[in-house]
Amino acid sequence: QVQLVESGGGLVQAGGSLRLSCAASERTFSRFDMGWFRQAPGKVRKFVAVIRWSGGTTFYADSVKGRFTISRDNAKNTVYLEMNSLKPEDTAEYYCAASRQGVINYRDSYEYDYWGQGTQVTVSS
C-alpha cells in the first residue's frame, strides 16, 4: 500500500503564497501520475492540478490556472503545489492523489488509486 503524506498547509493572508508538499513511500513514484484535489466545508472534492509521470505535462482547474504550479521531484518521491495570489475561496483541505496506471480523466477522483490524509489551507480575507 502506497502512503502519501501532505505538508505545508497553514494560515495565510489573501495575496500570499504557500507551497504544499506530498511525499510518497514508494520507489516507483516516478511512474505515477500525481494530482491535487481540494474540498471546502460543505462542498464536494474538486480537482486542482495534475502532473504526468514524465513531468512534462500538467493540467489545472480554471479556478487556479495562472496562480498555482504543480511540479515533482522524482528523486525525492515528492510532488509540490506552489500556490500564489491566494484568495479566501482557496480555503480548503488539500489532498494529494496518485495513479499507478496513469489517469485518463484526470479531473475524476475515481481515476486515482491512493490518497493522502490532507493538509488544511486557510486564507484570511
mmCIF file of C-alpha atoms in Angstrom:
data_model
loop_
_atom_site.group_PDB
_atom_site.id
_atom_site.type_symbol
_atom_site.label_atom_id
_atom_site.label_comp_id
_atom_site.label_asym_id
_atom_site.label_seq_id
_atom_site.Cartn_x
_atom_site.Cartn_y
_atom_site.Cartn_z
ATOM 1 C CA GLN A 1 0.000 0.000 0.000
ATOM 2 C CA VAL A 2 1.343 3.383 -1.033
ATOM 3 C CA GLN A 3 1.310 6.099 1.600
ATOM 4 C CA LEU A 4 1.048 9.773 0.726
ATOM 5 C CA VAL A 5 1.747 12.470 3.297
ATOM 6 C CA GLU A 6 0.888 16.103 2.640
ATOM 7 C CA SER A 7 2.515 19.036 4.389
ATOM 8 C CA GLY A 8 2.915 22.776 4.046
ATOM 9 C CA GLY A 9 -0.600 23.948 4.775
ATOM 10 C CA GLY A 10 -1.345 26.775 7.145
ATOM 11 C CA LEU A 11 -2.801 30.229 7.602
ATOM 12 C CA VAL A 12 -2.001 32.972 5.109
ATOM 13 C CA GLN A 13 -3.335 36.378 4.221
ATOM 14 C CA ALA A 14 -5.073 36.940 0.896
ATOM 15 C CA GLY A 15 -2.489 37.561 -1.787
ATOM 16 C CA GLY A 16 0.096 35.438 -0.044
ATOM 17 C CA SER A 17 1.725 32.176 -1.047
ATOM 18 C CA LEU A 18 2.131 28.633 0.202
ATOM 19 C CA ARG A 19 3.946 25.585 -1.101
ATOM 20 C CA LEU A 20 2.395 22.217 -0.395
ATOM 21 C CA SER A 21 4.390 19.003 -0.493
ATOM 22 C CA CYS A 22 3.308 15.397 -0.880
ATOM 23 C CA ALA A 23 5.808 12.682 -0.067
ATOM 24 C CA ALA A 24 5.233 9.129 -1.276
ATOM 25 C CA SER A 25 6.532 5.986 0.402
ATOM 26 C CA GLU A 26 7.015 4.249 -2.912
ATOM 27 C CA ARG A 27 10.130 3.880 -5.017
ATOM 28 C CA THR A 28 8.059 3.563 -8.201
ATOM 29 C CA PHE A 29 6.705 7.075 -7.605
ATOM 30 C CA SER A 30 8.416 8.267 -10.761
ATOM 31 C CA ARG A 31 5.910 6.293 -12.847
ATOM 32 C CA PHE A 32 2.821 7.672 -11.068
ATOM 33 C CA ASP A 33 0.591 10.438 -12.319
ATOM 34 C CA MET A 34 0.106 12.778 -9.366
ATOM 35 C CA GLY A 35 -2.795 15.094 -8.644
ATOM 36 C CA TRP A 36 -4.030 17.626 -6.133
ATOM 37 C CA PHE A 37 -7.659 17.978 -5.067
ATOM 38 C CA ARG A 38 -9.324 20.210 -2.517
ATOM 39 C CA GLN A 39 -12.521 20.181 -0.508
ATOM 40 C CA ALA A 40 -14.021 23.203 1.204
ATOM 41 C CA PRO A 41 -16.524 22.893 4.061
ATOM 42 C CA GLY A 42 -19.949 21.953 2.731
ATOM 43 C CA LYS A 43 -18.666 21.382 -0.795
ATOM 44 C CA VAL A 44 -17.600 18.404 -2.904
ATOM 45 C CA ARG A 45 -14.000 17.489 -3.568
ATOM 46 C CA LYS A 46 -12.696 19.291 -6.633
ATOM 47 C CA PHE A 47 -9.767 18.783 -8.970
ATOM 48 C CA VAL A 48 -6.949 21.303 -8.667
ATOM 49 C CA ALA A 49 -3.965 20.118 -10.712
ATOM 50 C CA VAL A 50 -2.267 17.039 -12.134
ATOM 51 C CA ILE A 51 1.214 16.224 -13.400
ATOM 52 C CA ARG A 52 2.060 13.256 -15.602
ATOM 53 C CA TRP A 53 4.776 10.844 -14.549
ATOM 54 C CA SER A 54 7.130 12.322 -17.127
ATOM 55 C CA GLY A 55 6.762 15.742 -15.517
ATOM 56 C CA GLY A 56 6.332 17.378 -18.884
ATOM 57 C CA THR A 57 2.539 17.605 -18.949
ATOM 58 C CA THR A 58 0.364 19.446 -16.451
ATOM 59 C CA PHE A 59 -3.288 20.469 -16.254
ATOM 60 C CA TYR A 60 -5.078 22.857 -13.918
ATOM 61 C CA ALA A 61 -8.567 23.722 -12.846
ATOM 62 C CA ASP A 62 -9.717 27.009 -14.328
ATOM 63 C CA SER A 63 -10.089 28.463 -10.849
ATOM 64 C CA VAL A 64 -6.356 28.150 -10.113
ATOM 65 C CA LYS A 65 -4.784 28.462 -13.554
ATOM 66 C CA GLY A 66 -2.117 31.136 -13.600
ATOM 67 C CA ARG A 67 -1.819 31.150 -9.816
ATOM 68 C CA PHE A 68 -0.867 27.570 -8.903
ATOM 69 C CA THR A 69 2.007 25.464 -10.213
ATOM 70 C CA ILE A 70 2.385 21.715 -9.804
ATOM 71 C CA SER A 71 5.816 20.121 -10.019
ATOM 72 C CA ARG A 72 7.604 16.977 -8.935
ATOM 73 C CA ASP A 73 10.995 15.774 -7.806
ATOM 74 C CA ASN A 74 11.172 12.067 -8.546
ATOM 75 C CA ALA A 75 14.498 11.695 -6.758
ATOM 76 C CA LYS A 76 12.700 12.718 -3.556
ATOM 77 C CA ASN A 77 9.416 10.906 -4.309
ATOM 78 C CA THR A 78 7.690 14.240 -3.812
ATOM 79 C CA VAL A 79 5.137 16.356 -5.656
ATOM 80 C CA TYR A 80 4.629 20.055 -4.935
ATOM 81 C CA LEU A 81 1.873 22.592 -5.338
ATOM 82 C CA GLU A 82 3.071 26.184 -5.361
ATOM 83 C CA MET A 83 0.136 28.465 -4.616
ATOM 84 C CA ASN A 84 0.422 32.178 -5.286
ATOM 85 C CA SER A 85 -2.018 35.081 -5.099
ATOM 86 C CA LEU A 86 -4.146 33.115 -2.690
ATOM 87 C CA LYS A 87 -7.785 34.047 -2.263
ATOM 88 C CA PRO A 88 -10.200 33.313 0.584
ATOM 89 C CA GLU A 89 -12.068 30.955 -1.748
ATOM 90 C CA ASP A 90 -8.918 28.806 -1.910
ATOM 91 C CA THR A 91 -9.539 27.844 1.712
ATOM 92 C CA ALA A 92 -9.949 24.073 1.801
ATOM 93 C CA GLU A 93 -8.459 20.772 2.799
ATOM 94 C CA TYR A 94 -5.929 19.874 0.108
ATOM 95 C CA TYR A 95 -5.377 16.239 -0.829
ATOM 96 C CA CYS A 96 -2.601 14.580 -2.761
ATOM 97 C CA ALA A 97 -3.552 11.669 -5.035
ATOM 98 C CA ALA A 98 -1.608 9.105 -7.049
ATOM 99 C CA SER A 99 -2.408 6.901 -10.024
ATOM 100 C CA ARG A 100 -0.311 3.850 -10.804
ATOM 101 C CA GLN A 101 -1.637 3.383 -14.327
ATOM 102 C CA GLY A 102 -1.893 6.988 -15.386
ATOM 103 C CA VAL A 103 -5.123 8.934 -15.397
ATOM 104 C CA ILE A 104 -7.318 9.340 -18.452
ATOM 105 C CA ASN A 105 -9.958 11.656 -16.993
ATOM 106 C CA TYR A 106 -7.669 13.466 -14.599
ATOM 107 C CA ARG A 107 -10.441 15.615 -13.090
ATOM 108 C CA ASP A 108 -12.214 12.496 -11.854
ATOM 109 C CA SER A 109 -11.220 11.450 -8.338
ATOM 110 C CA TYR A 110 -12.077 7.830 -9.181
ATOM 111 C CA GLU A 111 -9.086 7.705 -11.510
ATOM 112 C CA TYR A 112 -6.684 7.794 -8.565
ATOM 113 C CA ASP A 113 -5.551 4.808 -6.534
ATOM 114 C CA TYR A 114 -4.050 6.393 -3.428
ATOM 115 C CA TRP A 115 -4.834 9.437 -1.309
ATOM 116 C CA GLY A 116 -3.150 11.381 1.432
ATOM 117 C CA GLN A 117 -4.891 12.494 4.613
ATOM 118 C CA GLY A 118 -4.976 16.133 3.616
ATOM 119 C CA THR A 119 -3.465 19.401 4.747
ATOM 120 C CA GLN A 120 -5.512 22.456 5.671
ATOM 121 C CA VAL A 121 -5.062 25.736 3.835
ATOM 122 C CA THR A 122 -6.813 28.782 5.256
ATOM 123 C CA VAL A 123 -6.680 32.158 3.526
ATOM 124 C CA SER A 124 -7.845 35.152 5.509
ATOM 125 C CA SER A 125 -9.753 37.968 3.858
#
